[in-house]
Coordinates of C-alpha atoms in Angstrom, one line a residue:
Chain A
M18 CA -81.2 -82.8 -140.4
L19 CA -79.5 -81.8 -137.5
L20 CA -76.1 -82.7 -137.7
P21 CA -72.4 -82.4 -135.8
N22 CA -71.0 -78.7 -137.0
A23 CA -67.9 -80.2 -138.4
M24 CA -69.3 -83.0 -140.6
A25 CA -71.9 -79.9 -141.7
A26 CA -69.1 -78.3 -142.6
D27 CA -67.5 -80.9 -144.0
A28 CA -70.7 -81.4 -146.3
A29 CA -71.2 -77.8 -147.6
C30 CA -67.4 -76.9 -147.5
L31 CA -68.2 -74.4 -145.3
L32 CA -66.0 -73.6 -142.2
Q33 CA -66.3 -70.9 -140.0
I34 CA -63.4 -69.7 -138.2
G35 CA -64.2 -66.5 -135.7
S36 CA -66.3 -64.0 -137.8
E37 CA -64.6 -65.2 -141.0
T38 CA -67.0 -67.4 -143.3
M39 CA -65.0 -69.5 -145.8
K40 CA -66.1 -69.6 -149.4
P41 CA -66.5 -73.3 -150.7
T42 CA -64.0 -75.0 -152.5
A43 CA -62.8 -78.1 -153.4
R44 CA -60.9 -80.5 -150.3
D45 CA -57.4 -80.4 -150.1
Y46 CA -56.1 -83.7 -148.8
S47 CA -52.3 -82.5 -148.6
L48 CA -51.0 -82.0 -145.1
I49 CA -49.6 -78.7 -146.1
G50 CA -52.7 -77.2 -147.9
R51 CA -55.8 -75.1 -147.0
N52 CA -57.4 -78.0 -144.9
A53 CA -54.5 -78.5 -143.0
E54 CA -54.8 -75.0 -141.3
L55 CA -58.5 -75.4 -141.0
A56 CA -58.4 -78.7 -139.4
V57 CA -56.3 -77.3 -136.8
A58 CA -58.2 -74.0 -136.5
S59 CA -61.6 -75.8 -136.0
G60 CA -60.3 -78.4 -133.5
L61 CA -60.4 -81.3 -135.4
A62 CA -56.9 -82.1 -135.2
A63 CA -55.8 -84.0 -132.3
A64 CA -59.1 -83.7 -130.7
E65 CA -61.1 -85.7 -128.2
W66 CA -63.2 -88.4 -129.7
Y67 CA -66.2 -90.6 -128.7
Q68 CA -65.6 -93.4 -127.2
T69 CA -68.0 -96.5 -126.2
D70 CA -68.4 -96.7 -122.3
I71 CA -66.8 -100.2 -121.2
P72 CA -65.7 -101.2 -117.7
R73 CA -62.1 -100.1 -117.2
S74 CA -61.4 -104.1 -115.9
T75 CA -62.8 -105.3 -118.9
I76 CA -60.9 -103.3 -121.4
K77 CA -57.9 -103.9 -119.4
A78 CA -58.7 -107.7 -119.7
L79 CA -59.1 -107.3 -123.8
M80 CA -55.8 -105.2 -124.0
K81 CA -53.9 -108.1 -122.2
R82 CA -51.1 -109.7 -124.4
S83 CA -50.2 -113.2 -125.3
D84 CA -48.0 -114.4 -128.1
G85 CA -49.7 -117.5 -128.5
P86 CA -52.3 -116.5 -131.3
A87 CA -49.8 -114.5 -133.4
V88 CA -47.2 -117.2 -133.4
R89 CA -49.7 -119.7 -134.3
D90 CA -51.2 -117.4 -137.2
T91 CA -47.6 -116.3 -138.6
L92 CA -46.4 -120.1 -138.4
I93 CA -49.2 -121.2 -140.8
W94 CA -48.5 -118.0 -142.6
F95 CA -44.9 -118.9 -143.3
A96 CA -45.8 -122.2 -144.2
L97 CA -48.4 -121.3 -146.7
L98 CA -45.8 -118.4 -148.5
A99 CA -43.3 -121.7 -148.4
G100 CA -45.9 -123.8 -150.1
F101 CA -47.4 -121.8 -152.6
G102 CA -43.7 -120.3 -153.2
A103 CA -42.6 -123.6 -153.9
G104 CA -45.5 -124.9 -156.0
A105 CA -44.8 -121.4 -158.1
W106 CA -41.3 -122.0 -158.6
Y107 CA -41.7 -126.0 -159.2
F108 CA -44.3 -125.7 -161.9
W109 CA -42.6 -122.6 -163.5
P110 CA -43.0 -122.1 -166.4
S111 CA -45.9 -123.9 -166.8
A112 CA -49.6 -122.5 -166.6
W113 CA -49.7 -124.9 -163.7
S114 CA -47.7 -122.2 -162.0
I115 CA -50.4 -119.6 -162.1
P116 CA -52.6 -120.7 -159.0
F117 CA -49.7 -120.8 -157.0
F118 CA -48.4 -117.7 -158.0
L119 CA -52.0 -116.1 -157.4
A120 CA -52.4 -117.8 -153.9
Y121 CA -48.7 -117.3 -153.3
G122 CA -49.2 -113.4 -153.9
V123 CA -52.3 -112.9 -151.9
F124 CA -50.3 -114.1 -148.8
Y125 CA -47.7 -112.2 -149.6
A126 CA -48.8 -108.5 -150.6
S127 CA -52.3 -109.2 -148.7
A128 CA -51.9 -111.1 -145.7
A129 CA -49.1 -109.1 -144.9
D130 CA -50.8 -105.8 -145.1
S131 CA -52.8 -106.6 -141.9
R132 CA -49.6 -108.4 -140.3
W133 CA -47.6 -105.2 -140.8
H134 CA -50.5 -103.1 -139.5
E135 CA -51.3 -105.0 -136.2
C136 CA -47.6 -105.8 -135.6
G137 CA -47.2 -101.8 -136.1
H138 CA -49.5 -101.3 -133.3
G139 CA -47.2 -103.7 -130.9
T140 CA -50.3 -105.7 -130.0
A141 CA -50.2 -108.9 -132.2
F142 CA -47.4 -110.4 -129.7
K143 CA -46.6 -109.6 -126.6
T144 CA -43.0 -110.1 -127.0
R145 CA -41.7 -106.5 -128.1
W146 CA -39.1 -108.0 -130.6
M147 CA -41.3 -109.9 -132.6
N148 CA -43.9 -107.6 -133.2
D149 CA -40.8 -105.6 -134.7
V150 CA -39.6 -108.6 -136.5
V151 CA -42.8 -109.1 -138.5
Y152 CA -43.8 -105.5 -138.7
H153 CA -40.1 -104.8 -140.8
M154 CA -40.7 -108.1 -142.8
A155 CA -44.2 -107.2 -143.6
S156 CA -43.3 -103.4 -144.5
F157 CA -40.9 -104.9 -147.0
M158 CA -43.3 -107.0 -148.4
I159 CA -46.1 -104.3 -149.1
L160 CA -43.5 -101.6 -149.8
R161 CA -44.6 -99.6 -146.4
E162 CA -41.5 -97.9 -145.3
P163 CA -41.1 -98.6 -141.9
T164 CA -40.3 -95.5 -140.0
I165 CA -42.6 -93.6 -142.4
W166 CA -45.8 -95.6 -142.5
R167 CA -45.4 -96.0 -138.4
W168 CA -45.9 -92.4 -137.8
S169 CA -48.2 -92.0 -140.6
H170 CA -50.4 -94.5 -139.5
T171 CA -50.2 -92.7 -135.8
R172 CA -51.8 -89.5 -137.4
H173 CA -54.3 -91.4 -139.1
H174 CA -55.5 -93.1 -135.5
T175 CA -55.2 -89.3 -134.3
D176 CA -57.3 -87.5 -136.6
T177 CA -59.0 -90.3 -138.4
I178 CA -60.2 -89.2 -141.7
I179 CA -59.7 -85.4 -141.0
V180 CA -59.0 -83.7 -144.4
G181 CA -55.8 -82.4 -144.6
R182 CA -54.2 -84.2 -141.4
D183 CA -54.7 -88.2 -142.3
R184 CA -52.5 -89.2 -145.1
E185 CA -54.1 -92.6 -144.9
I186 CA -57.7 -91.4 -146.6
F187 CA -58.9 -93.6 -149.2
G188 CA -61.4 -92.6 -151.9
R189 CA -60.7 -88.8 -151.8
R190 CA -63.5 -87.0 -153.2
P191 CA -64.4 -86.6 -155.5
I192 CA -64.0 -90.1 -156.3
D193 CA -61.7 -90.9 -159.5
F194 CA -63.4 -94.3 -160.5
A195 CA -60.3 -95.1 -162.8
K196 CA -57.5 -94.3 -160.5
L197 CA -59.6 -96.7 -158.1
I198 CA -59.8 -99.6 -160.4
L199 CA -56.2 -99.2 -161.6
S200 CA -54.9 -99.6 -158.0
I201 CA -56.6 -103.1 -157.9
V202 CA -53.4 -104.4 -159.8
P203 CA -51.1 -101.5 -158.2
V204 CA -48.4 -101.1 -160.9
W205 CA -48.1 -97.3 -160.8
N206 CA -48.2 -97.0 -157.1
V207 CA -45.4 -99.9 -156.9
C208 CA -43.4 -98.1 -159.3
K209 CA -43.9 -94.7 -157.3
A210 CA -43.1 -96.5 -153.9
V211 CA -39.8 -97.6 -155.5
Y212 CA -39.2 -94.4 -156.4
N213 CA -39.9 -92.7 -152.9
I214 CA -37.8 -95.3 -151.4
A215 CA -34.8 -94.5 -153.9
S216 CA -35.7 -90.6 -153.0
H217 CA -35.4 -91.3 -149.1
A218 CA -31.8 -93.4 -149.4
T219 CA -30.5 -90.1 -151.2
G220 CA -31.3 -88.4 -147.9
R221 CA -34.5 -86.5 -149.1
L222 CA -38.1 -85.9 -147.1
T223 CA -41.0 -84.5 -148.7
A224 CA -42.6 -81.2 -147.0
E225 CA -45.5 -83.1 -146.2
E226 CA -43.6 -86.2 -144.9
K227 CA -42.0 -83.6 -142.5
T228 CA -45.1 -82.8 -141.0
F229 CA -45.8 -86.3 -139.4
I230 CA -42.3 -87.5 -139.0
P231 CA -40.0 -86.0 -136.1
E232 CA -36.8 -84.7 -137.0
M233 CA -35.4 -87.4 -134.8
E234 CA -36.6 -90.1 -136.6
W235 CA -35.5 -88.9 -140.1
S236 CA -32.0 -91.0 -139.9
K237 CA -34.1 -94.2 -139.7
V238 CA -35.9 -93.7 -143.1
Y239 CA -32.7 -93.1 -144.7
R240 CA -31.1 -96.2 -143.3
D241 CA -34.0 -98.4 -144.0
A242 CA -34.3 -96.8 -147.3
R243 CA -30.7 -97.8 -148.4
I244 CA -30.9 -101.3 -146.7
W245 CA -34.4 -101.7 -148.9
L246 CA -32.0 -101.0 -152.1
L247 CA -29.6 -103.1 -151.0
I248 CA -31.8 -106.1 -150.7
Y249 CA -33.6 -105.4 -154.3
A250 CA -30.2 -105.2 -155.8
G251 CA -29.7 -108.7 -154.0
I252 CA -32.9 -110.2 -155.6
I253 CA -31.8 -108.9 -158.8
A254 CA -28.0 -110.2 -158.3
L255 CA -29.6 -113.5 -157.4
A256 CA -32.0 -113.5 -160.5
V257 CA -29.1 -113.3 -162.7
V258 CA -26.5 -115.9 -161.0
L259 CA -29.7 -118.6 -161.5
Q260 CA -30.3 -117.3 -164.7
S261 CA -34.1 -117.5 -163.4
W262 CA -36.9 -114.9 -163.1
M263 CA -38.3 -116.6 -159.8
P264 CA -36.2 -114.5 -157.3
V265 CA -38.0 -111.0 -158.6
L266 CA -41.2 -112.9 -159.1
L267 CA -41.3 -114.0 -155.5
F268 CA -39.8 -111.7 -153.6
G269 CA -39.4 -107.8 -153.6
P270 CA -41.8 -105.2 -155.0
V271 CA -43.3 -107.8 -157.6
P272 CA -45.4 -110.0 -155.7
K273 CA -47.1 -106.4 -154.8
I274 CA -48.6 -106.2 -158.1
Y275 CA -50.1 -109.4 -158.4
G276 CA -51.1 -110.2 -155.0
H277 CA -52.5 -107.0 -153.8
W278 CA -56.2 -107.0 -154.7
L279 CA -57.4 -108.6 -151.7
A280 CA -55.9 -106.3 -149.2
Y281 CA -57.4 -103.3 -151.9
Y282 CA -60.7 -105.2 -151.5
L283 CA -60.7 -105.6 -147.9
G284 CA -59.1 -102.3 -147.2
V285 CA -61.9 -100.4 -149.1
L286 CA -64.7 -101.4 -146.5
Q287 CA -62.8 -99.5 -143.7
H288 CA -63.8 -96.1 -144.3
A289 CA -65.3 -96.0 -148.0
G290 CA -68.1 -93.6 -148.3
L291 CA -68.7 -92.5 -144.6
A292 CA -68.1 -89.0 -143.5
E293 CA -65.0 -87.1 -143.2
D294 CA -64.2 -84.6 -140.4
V295 CA -66.2 -86.0 -137.6
L296 CA -64.9 -87.0 -134.3
D297 CA -67.1 -90.6 -133.8
H298 CA -65.4 -93.7 -135.3
R299 CA -69.1 -94.9 -135.8
L300 CA -69.4 -92.3 -139.0
N301 CA -66.4 -92.4 -140.5
S302 CA -65.2 -96.2 -140.1
R303 CA -67.3 -99.6 -141.0
T304 CA -67.7 -103.1 -139.2
V305 CA -68.0 -105.9 -141.6
Y306 CA -68.6 -109.7 -140.9
M307 CA -65.9 -111.9 -142.7
N308 CA -65.7 -115.8 -142.9
P309 CA -62.9 -117.2 -140.9
V310 CA -60.3 -117.6 -144.4
L311 CA -60.7 -114.1 -144.8
R312 CA -60.5 -113.5 -141.1
F313 CA -57.5 -115.1 -141.0
A314 CA -55.9 -113.1 -144.1
Y315 CA -57.0 -109.7 -142.6
W316 CA -56.0 -110.5 -139.0
N317 CA -59.9 -109.2 -137.9
M318 CA -59.3 -106.1 -138.9
N319 CA -62.7 -106.1 -140.5
Y320 CA -63.8 -105.0 -137.0
H321 CA -62.8 -101.9 -137.8
I322 CA -64.6 -99.4 -135.3
E323 CA -63.9 -101.3 -132.6
H324 CA -60.1 -101.2 -133.6
H325 CA -60.2 -97.6 -133.8
M326 CA -62.3 -96.7 -130.8
F327 CA -59.9 -99.6 -129.0
P328 CA -56.8 -99.4 -130.7
M329 CA -54.5 -101.4 -128.2
V330 CA -56.9 -104.3 -128.2
P331 CA -55.4 -107.3 -129.8
Y332 CA -56.7 -108.5 -133.3
H333 CA -57.6 -111.7 -132.1
K334 CA -59.5 -110.1 -129.0
L335 CA -61.6 -107.9 -131.7
P336 CA -64.8 -110.2 -132.0
E337 CA -65.1 -110.3 -128.3
L338 CA -64.5 -106.8 -128.2
H339 CA -67.5 -106.4 -131.1
E340 CA -69.6 -108.7 -128.9
I341 CA -69.3 -106.1 -125.8
M342 CA -69.8 -102.7 -128.1
K343 CA -72.2 -103.8 -130.5
A344 CA -75.0 -102.1 -128.9
D345 CA -73.4 -99.2 -129.3
T346 CA -72.7 -99.3 -132.8
P347 CA -74.2 -99.2 -136.3
P348 CA -74.9 -102.9 -137.2
P349 CA -72.5 -104.6 -139.1
D350 CA -72.5 -105.1 -142.8
K351 CA -73.2 -109.0 -143.2
S352 CA -70.5 -109.9 -145.9
T353 CA -68.1 -107.9 -148.2
F354 CA -71.0 -108.4 -150.6
H355 CA -73.9 -106.6 -148.4
A356 CA -70.7 -104.0 -148.3
Y357 CA -70.1 -103.3 -151.4
R358 CA -73.9 -102.9 -152.1
D359 CA -74.0 -100.4 -149.8
I360 CA -70.7 -98.6 -151.1
L361 CA -70.1 -98.8 -154.7
P362 CA -73.1 -96.6 -155.4
V363 CA -72.1 -93.8 -152.6
L364 CA -68.8 -93.8 -154.4
W365 CA -70.2 -93.5 -157.6
R366 CA -72.5 -90.5 -156.9
Q367 CA -69.5 -89.2 -154.8
S368 CA -67.4 -89.1 -158.1
K369 CA -69.9 -86.5 -159.0
D370 CA -71.2 -84.9 -156.0
P371 CA -68.2 -84.7 -152.9
D372 CA -70.5 -83.7 -150.5
Y373 CA -72.1 -87.0 -150.5
F374 CA -71.4 -89.6 -148.0
L375 CA -73.2 -92.5 -146.0
I376 CA -75.0 -91.7 -142.5
R377 CA -75.4 -95.6 -141.0
E378 CA -78.5 -95.7 -138.2
L379 CA -77.5 -96.4 -134.8
P380 CA -79.6 -99.1 -133.3
P381 CA -81.9 -97.8 -130.4
T382 CA -79.9 -99.1 -127.9
A383 CA -76.8 -97.0 -128.7
K384 CA -75.9 -93.5 -127.5
P385 CA -76.5 -91.3 -130.3
Y386 CA -74.3 -89.5 -132.1
R387 CA -72.8 -86.4 -130.2
S388 CA -72.9 -83.2 -131.8
D389 CA -71.2 -81.4 -129.2
L390 CA -68.2 -83.5 -129.9
H391 CA -67.9 -82.0 -133.2
G392 CA -68.3 -78.2 -132.1
G393 CA -72.3 -78.1 -131.7
P394 CA -75.5 -78.6 -133.6
V395 CA -76.2 -77.0 -136.8
T396 CA -78.8 -77.6 -139.3
V397 CA -78.0 -78.2 -143.2
N398 CA -78.5 -79.8 -145.9
V399 CA -76.8 -83.4 -146.4
A400 CA -77.1 -86.0 -148.8
Q401 CA -77.8 -89.3 -146.9
A402 CA -77.9 -92.8 -148.4
S403 CA -79.1 -95.8 -146.8
Chain B
M6 CA -38.8 -73.9 -108.8
S7 CA -38.1 -74.5 -105.1
N8 CA -36.8 -78.4 -104.2
E9 CA -39.7 -78.6 -101.4
L10 CA -42.3 -81.0 -101.9
T11 CA -45.6 -80.7 -100.5
W12 CA -47.5 -83.9 -100.3
H13 CA -51.0 -84.5 -101.9
Q14 CA -53.3 -87.2 -101.2
A15 CA -54.0 -89.4 -104.0
C16 CA -56.1 -92.3 -103.8
N17 CA -56.0 -95.0 -101.2
S18 CA -53.7 -97.9 -102.1
D19 CA -57.1 -100.4 -102.7
D20 CA -57.9 -98.1 -105.5
V21 CA -55.3 -99.1 -107.6
D22 CA -55.1 -103.0 -108.6
L23 CA -51.6 -104.3 -108.9
E24 CA -49.8 -103.9 -112.1
D25 CA -52.3 -101.2 -113.0
V26 CA -52.6 -97.4 -113.3
L27 CA -55.5 -94.7 -111.9
G28 CA -55.7 -91.2 -112.8
V29 CA -56.3 -88.4 -110.3
T30 CA -56.0 -85.0 -110.3
I31 CA -54.1 -83.0 -107.8
A32 CA -53.8 -79.2 -108.0
G33 CA -55.1 -78.9 -111.2
N34 CA -52.8 -81.5 -112.6
R35 CA -53.5 -85.3 -114.4
V36 CA -51.3 -87.4 -112.7
A37 CA -51.1 -91.2 -113.2
I38 CA -50.5 -93.7 -110.2
Y39 CA -49.1 -96.8 -110.7
R40 CA -49.0 -100.2 -108.7
S41 CA -46.3 -102.3 -109.5
P42 CA -46.3 -106.0 -109.8
D43 CA -43.8 -106.2 -106.6
D44 CA -46.6 -103.6 -105.0
R45 CA -44.9 -100.4 -105.0
F46 CA -46.3 -97.0 -106.0
Y47 CA -45.1 -94.7 -108.4
A48 CA -46.6 -91.3 -110.3
T49 CA -46.0 -89.7 -113.5
E50 CA -47.7 -86.9 -115.2
G51 CA -50.7 -88.5 -116.4
L52 CA -51.0 -87.3 -120.3
C53 CA -49.0 -89.0 -122.6
T54 CA -46.2 -86.7 -124.0
H55 CA -46.8 -87.5 -127.6
E56 CA -50.3 -86.3 -127.8
Q57 CA -51.4 -85.7 -124.3
V58 CA -53.6 -89.0 -124.0
K59 CA -54.7 -90.0 -120.7
L60 CA -52.5 -92.9 -119.4
E61 CA -54.9 -94.1 -117.1
D62 CA -56.7 -95.7 -119.8
G63 CA -53.4 -98.0 -121.0
L64 CA -51.7 -100.9 -120.4
V65 CA -49.4 -101.6 -117.1
M66 CA -47.1 -104.2 -118.4
D67 CA -44.3 -104.7 -115.8
D68 CA -43.0 -101.7 -115.3
I69 CA -44.1 -100.0 -118.6
I70 CA -47.5 -98.0 -119.3
E71 CA -48.2 -98.5 -122.9
C72 CA -50.8 -95.3 -124.1
P73 CA -53.9 -96.6 -125.1
K74 CA -54.1 -94.5 -128.5
H75 CA -50.8 -95.1 -130.0
N76 CA -48.5 -97.8 -128.3
G77 CA -45.8 -95.0 -127.1
R78 CA -44.3 -97.1 -124.3
F79 CA -42.5 -95.5 -120.8
N80 CA -40.7 -97.3 -118.0
Y81 CA -43.1 -95.7 -115.3
R82 CA -40.8 -96.1 -112.6
T83 CA -38.1 -93.6 -114.1
G84 CA -40.5 -91.9 -116.7
E85 CA -38.3 -93.1 -119.7
A86 CA -39.6 -93.2 -123.1
R87 CA -39.1 -96.4 -124.6
G88 CA -39.7 -96.2 -128.3
A89 CA -41.9 -94.3 -130.9
P90 CA -44.1 -92.8 -130.9
A91 CA -43.2 -91.7 -127.5
C92 CA -40.2 -89.6 -127.5
I93 CA -40.0 -87.6 -124.6
N94 CA -39.9 -88.7 -121.0
L95 CA -42.7 -88.5 -118.8
R96 CA -41.9 -86.6 -115.4
T97 CA -42.2 -88.7 -112.4
M98 CA -42.9 -87.9 -108.6
P99 CA -42.3 -89.2 -105.4
T100 CA -44.8 -90.9 -103.8
K101 CA -45.2 -92.8 -100.5
V102 CA -47.7 -94.6 -98.6
E103 CA -49.1 -94.2 -95.0
D104 CA -51.9 -95.7 -93.5
G105 CA -53.3 -97.3 -97.1
V106 CA -53.4 -93.7 -98.5
V107 CA -51.1 -92.8 -101.5
Y108 CA -49.6 -89.6 -101.5
V109 CA -48.1 -87.7 -104.0
G110 CA -45.0 -85.2 -103.8
L111 CA -45.5 -81.9 -106.1
A112 CA -42.5 -79.3 -106.0
N113 CA -43.4 -76.1 -104.4
A114 CA -43.6 -73.7 -106.8
G115 CA -40.4 -71.1 -106.0

C-alpha cells in the first residue's frame, strides 16, 4: 500500500534522517524527548498542511464574526447552570438532588469544555472581551489554566497529532484501557490539575511547559494560578460559613469529577484511532453527525476536520463549512454510536499493536491524500481498519 | 540599510476589497496589502510573526488582521501585535496609489 512517508515512518517507527536510519522504538510523546527532535528534523513541526480549496470570498464570509449566536447560547447555558444548580441545592440532601447534580455537572464541566475551546480561538464572539471573559470562566470550570492551555492548544493546531510536538494527543499508543476508563470520572486528573495549579502558584513551570509557552507569558501563568487558589480558598471558606457542602459540590474542581463524562465521550471522537504524524487533517481528525442537543453542549466541535482545516470559522458556521467541503473529506460518522463502533476495536488493537491505525476512504470527488505533503511516497505494510 | 525607498508595483487597487487583504510577492518577499474600511492602503510583511502563516488568508476587521491559523492579531496600520500568540510586531511598509495602482516602498539595501 502506498502511504505518505511520515505516516509510514510513524507506522513502522522508523525514521530516516540523512543517511542514518533509526531503529524502531516506542513512541515518546514527551515534548522534550526523542520524538520531539525527530519531528523537527523530519519537517513535521510547523509544516505546511493540506487544505481544501475554497474561494477566498466564501471562506471570508464564513470567518465573519458576530456576537448574536454566542450571546444567545451563553445566556441559555447560564440559565441551565442556574436552574440545575438551584434544583440540586434545593433538594439536597435527598436523592431528588442527584438528577439535578448530574445535569448541572454536564453543563458545568462538559459544556464548559467547548466554550473554553471556542473562546480560546477568539471566534465565538465578535467582541474580544466577551471571548476573554467566557474563556477565563470556562477555563476555571474545567481546570485548564488559561495561559498554559492557550499556548498548548496553539501548538495542537500547529502540529496536530504530531508525536513529540502535540501535548493534547488523546489515546497515546499503546493504549492503556484502564487509564481511559478511569478518565471518565477523572478523580486522578483533577487531583493532578490542582497539584499543577499549586506548583505554578509557587512560580514554577515544567521543562515541557517551557517548550511551548514563551517566557514573556510565564508571569501570567503564576498570577492566574494564585488567583485560582484564592478562589478555592473562598469556596472552602463559604462552605465552612454556611456549614454546607454545596459550595464545594457546585463550584471549583469537584463538578469536573462528576460532570466531565460527556466532554470525554465527545472529545474521544476528535482524533482517536486515526493516524499520527501526518500533515492532512482528513487523516487525523474525525467529523461526526450529532443531534442538536449534543451540538449545543459541544458547540459544533463534532465538525472537527472542518475546524482544524479552518480554525478561524466560528462554531455556528461550521455546519455551513461542512456542506461546502464535504466532497473533499471522508464521509462523516452518522452518529456517536456509529463512530464508537469503529473506534473501540481500533483502540483495543492499539493497546497491543501501537502501529495500527484507521485510514478512512475518501469519496471519489475528494483530492487524494497527498504523499508529497508528508515527504514523498514509500511502500510499507500498514494495518488498515475499515 | 539605506533609508531610501524603491517603490514596487504591488497590485491594482481594485484587486483588494474594502476591509480585506491580498498577498503579493515583491522582490522575493511575501507582502500583505490591506485596504481599510476608510479606503486607505497599508502594507506589512506577509507572514505572521508567530509561526510564519500567510496573513493573506486571514480576516480583516477594522484595523486588525487576524492570522488564519492561531488567532494572532495585529494592527496592520502600525504593525503592533495585539495579544497572544502574536507577541512580535509586524514590519510595516509605506504605500501609495497612483492611477489605480498600489505601490509598496521597500528600503534599499545599503
